[in-house]
Amino acid sequence: MEFRIDSSDLTDAVAWAARVLPARSPVPVLGGLLLEARDGRLRVSGLDYEASARIEVEAETVREGKALVLGRRLLDICKVLPRGPVEGAIEGARLSVTGGDARFGLSLLPLDDYPAQPGLPAFRGVVDAEAFAAAVGQVAVAAGRDDSLPVLTGIRLALDGTKMTLAATDRYRYAVRALEWKPEGGDEAAVADDGGADVVVPARRLVEIARSLTSAGPVRLALDGGSIGFESDGTRTTTRLLDGRLPRHDKLFSLGEHAVAVTERAPLVEAVKRVAVVAEGDSPVQLAFTGDAVHLQAGYEDDVASQRLPASLDGAEAMTVAFNPGYLLDALGSFGTDTVRFQLLGPGQRALITDRADGVHQHLLMSVKPLV
């Protein structure tokens, strides 16, 4: 095998495929990246037992062939290559990589021991990559981090007609985001007969995938009972699904009679950060809403902080709630709107934060006991 390619193109391709490589593996070849040069293209592939990634880029193919090398070592080399043309070639038992006056050699791993790349599941439709990445980022903040409860470390992806719903919860908060997508076939009859889907995808994997596809335009989504895949121009990635289901949010988000408070988001974020500096550990930040203001307070005894911001409150003369400051900042940071709406039941009860009245993006937090 021998190929020529620009160093930036090689670095981008290797970095994209290396995302799925395991940090540690008892199987050495799973730390490898497979390079295939053929027909003016260089394909770079990586996999572990949970995910796979493959990308194709243009390259001058001098001699067709394959090479399996340690992926993270190759990525380290790519990062320090001089800018400009790069040559890669198999020389005996190693892959040589030459750029300018710099030359590197990498030992070849046995190709016979390398597993076959998994195929893509059946294609289900197309989603805009930028909108999808934004939605994944908005709900991922609520995903659990405790691996002893694997399903809570995932993001629910539900398909119903032309609507896609993403959701995540760690039991203390629950984020939901809806967006439009285009099912395969596109016509209403095909959508109605499709039956939809409701799966849980590992949050860390889905965030990585979504970020890598941000500028890809339309992305095809593939899905079956055990894995999910995404394909765009020159790239393909898959990941296994998590077993189980997230608790449904429908009843949790139905608050019944409630008060509604509205305030500007960015000033509220800054105010929460400001008063939370006196909060010990996870002690709460209190928000006391009145008809024209919200009074923030944190701390106890002599170590206290407070700030007042303009706000409106409908449905009650006054309402005081308190939240874990980290959870509140995560929720507020997931919105991109100028204002946020708080739907409030009262102290110690559920509170729903939304971007607007139609609730395309919703984040549920539990209010804790207000400060005395």
mmCIF file of N, CA, C and O in Angstrom, residues 69 73 77 89 91 93-98 103-108:
data_model
loop_
_atom_site.group_PDB
_atom_site.id
_atom_site.type_symbol
_atom_site.label_atom_id
_atom_site.label_comp_id
_atom_site.label_asym_id
_atom_site.label_seq_id
_atom_site.Cartn_x
_atom_site.Cartn_y
_atom_site.Cartn_z
ATOM 1 N N VAL A 69 -2.697 -0.272 12.119
ATOM 2 C CA VAL A 69 -1.671 0.285 13.011
ATOM 3 C C VAL A 69 -2.339 0.819 14.271
ATOM 4 O O VAL A 69 -3.551 1.047 14.302
ATOM 5 N N ARG A 73 -1.390 6.122 18.421
ATOM 6 C CA ARG A 73 -0.032 6.472 18.029
ATOM 7 C C ARG A 73 -0.040 7.184 16.667
ATOM 8 O O ARG A 73 0.685 8.171 16.471
ATOM 9 N N ILE A 77 1.135 11.075 15.778
ATOM 10 C CA ILE A 77 2.036 11.408 14.666
ATOM 11 C C ILE A 77 1.409 12.452 13.758
ATOM 12 O O ILE A 77 2.050 13.435 13.365
ATOM 13 N N ALA A 89 3.235 4.506 3.266
ATOM 14 C CA ALA A 89 3.566 3.313 2.487
ATOM 15 C C ALA A 89 3.950 2.183 3.427
ATOM 16 O O ALA A 89 4.556 2.405 4.489
ATOM 17 N N GLU A 91 6.322 -0.659 4.310
ATOM 18 C CA GLU A 91 7.709 -1.045 4.052
ATOM 19 C C GLU A 91 8.054 -2.195 4.979
ATOM 20 O O GLU A 91 8.301 -1.996 6.174
ATOM 21 N N ALA A 93 7.533 -4.742 7.606
ATOM 22 C CA ALA A 93 6.592 -4.982 8.694
ATOM 23 C C ALA A 93 6.128 -3.689 9.353
ATOM 24 O O ALA A 93 5.675 -3.700 10.496
ATOM 25 N N ARG A 94 6.231 -2.557 8.645
ATOM 26 C CA ARG A 94 5.804 -1.302 9.237
ATOM 27 C C ARG A 94 5.188 -0.385 8.193
ATOM 28 O O ARG A 94 5.402 -0.562 6.977
ATOM 29 N N LEU A 95 4.433 0.598 8.687
ATOM 30 C CA LEU A 95 3.894 1.645 7.835
ATOM 31 C C LEU A 95 4.754 2.882 8.042
ATOM 32 O O LEU A 95 4.899 3.361 9.167
ATOM 33 N N SER A 96 5.326 3.387 6.979
ATOM 34 C CA SER A 96 6.105 4.619 7.074
ATOM 35 C C SER A 96 5.214 5.797 6.712
ATOM 36 O O SER A 96 4.397 5.722 5.785
ATOM 37 N N VAL A 97 5.347 6.876 7.463
ATOM 38 C CA VAL A 97 4.596 8.109 7.223
ATOM 39 C C VAL A 97 5.618 9.235 7.114
ATOM 40 O O VAL A 97 6.379 9.485 8.050
ATOM 41 N N THR A 98 5.622 9.895 5.943
ATOM 42 C CA THR A 98 6.634 10.918 5.673
ATOM 43 C C THR A 98 5.961 12.235 5.317
ATOM 44 O O THR A 98 5.075 12.283 4.456
ATOM 45 N N ARG A 103 9.990 11.803 9.276
ATOM 46 C CA ARG A 103 9.664 10.442 8.855
ATOM 47 C C ARG A 103 9.361 9.604 10.094
ATOM 48 O O ARG A 103 10.101 9.632 11.089
ATOM 49 N N PHE A 104 8.273 8.855 10.043
ATOM 50 C CA PHE A 104 7.865 8.007 11.158
ATOM 51 C C PHE A 104 7.625 6.586 10.658
ATOM 52 O O PHE A 104 7.271 6.377 9.486
ATOM 53 N N GLY A 105 7.807 5.633 11.548
ATOM 54 C CA GLY A 105 7.494 4.241 11.242
ATOM 55 C C GLY A 105 6.591 3.666 12.306
ATOM 56 O O GLY A 105 6.783 3.899 13.501
ATOM 57 N N LEU A 106 5.567 2.932 11.885
ATOM 58 C CA LEU A 106 4.618 2.307 12.799
ATOM 59 C C LEU A 106 4.550 0.815 12.532
ATOM 60 O O LEU A 106 4.400 0.382 11.374
ATOM 61 N N SER A 107 4.640 0.006 13.596
ATOM 62 C CA SER A 107 4.524 -1.444 13.440
ATOM 63 C C SER A 107 3.128 -1.805 12.946
ATOM 64 O O SER A 107 2.128 -1.208 13.367
ATOM 65 N N LEU A 108 3.071 -2.797 12.071
ATOM 66 C CA LEU A 108 1.785 -3.277 11.571
ATOM 67 C C LEU A 108 1.200 -4.295 12.540
ATOM 68 O O LEU A 108 1.911 -5.147 13.082
#
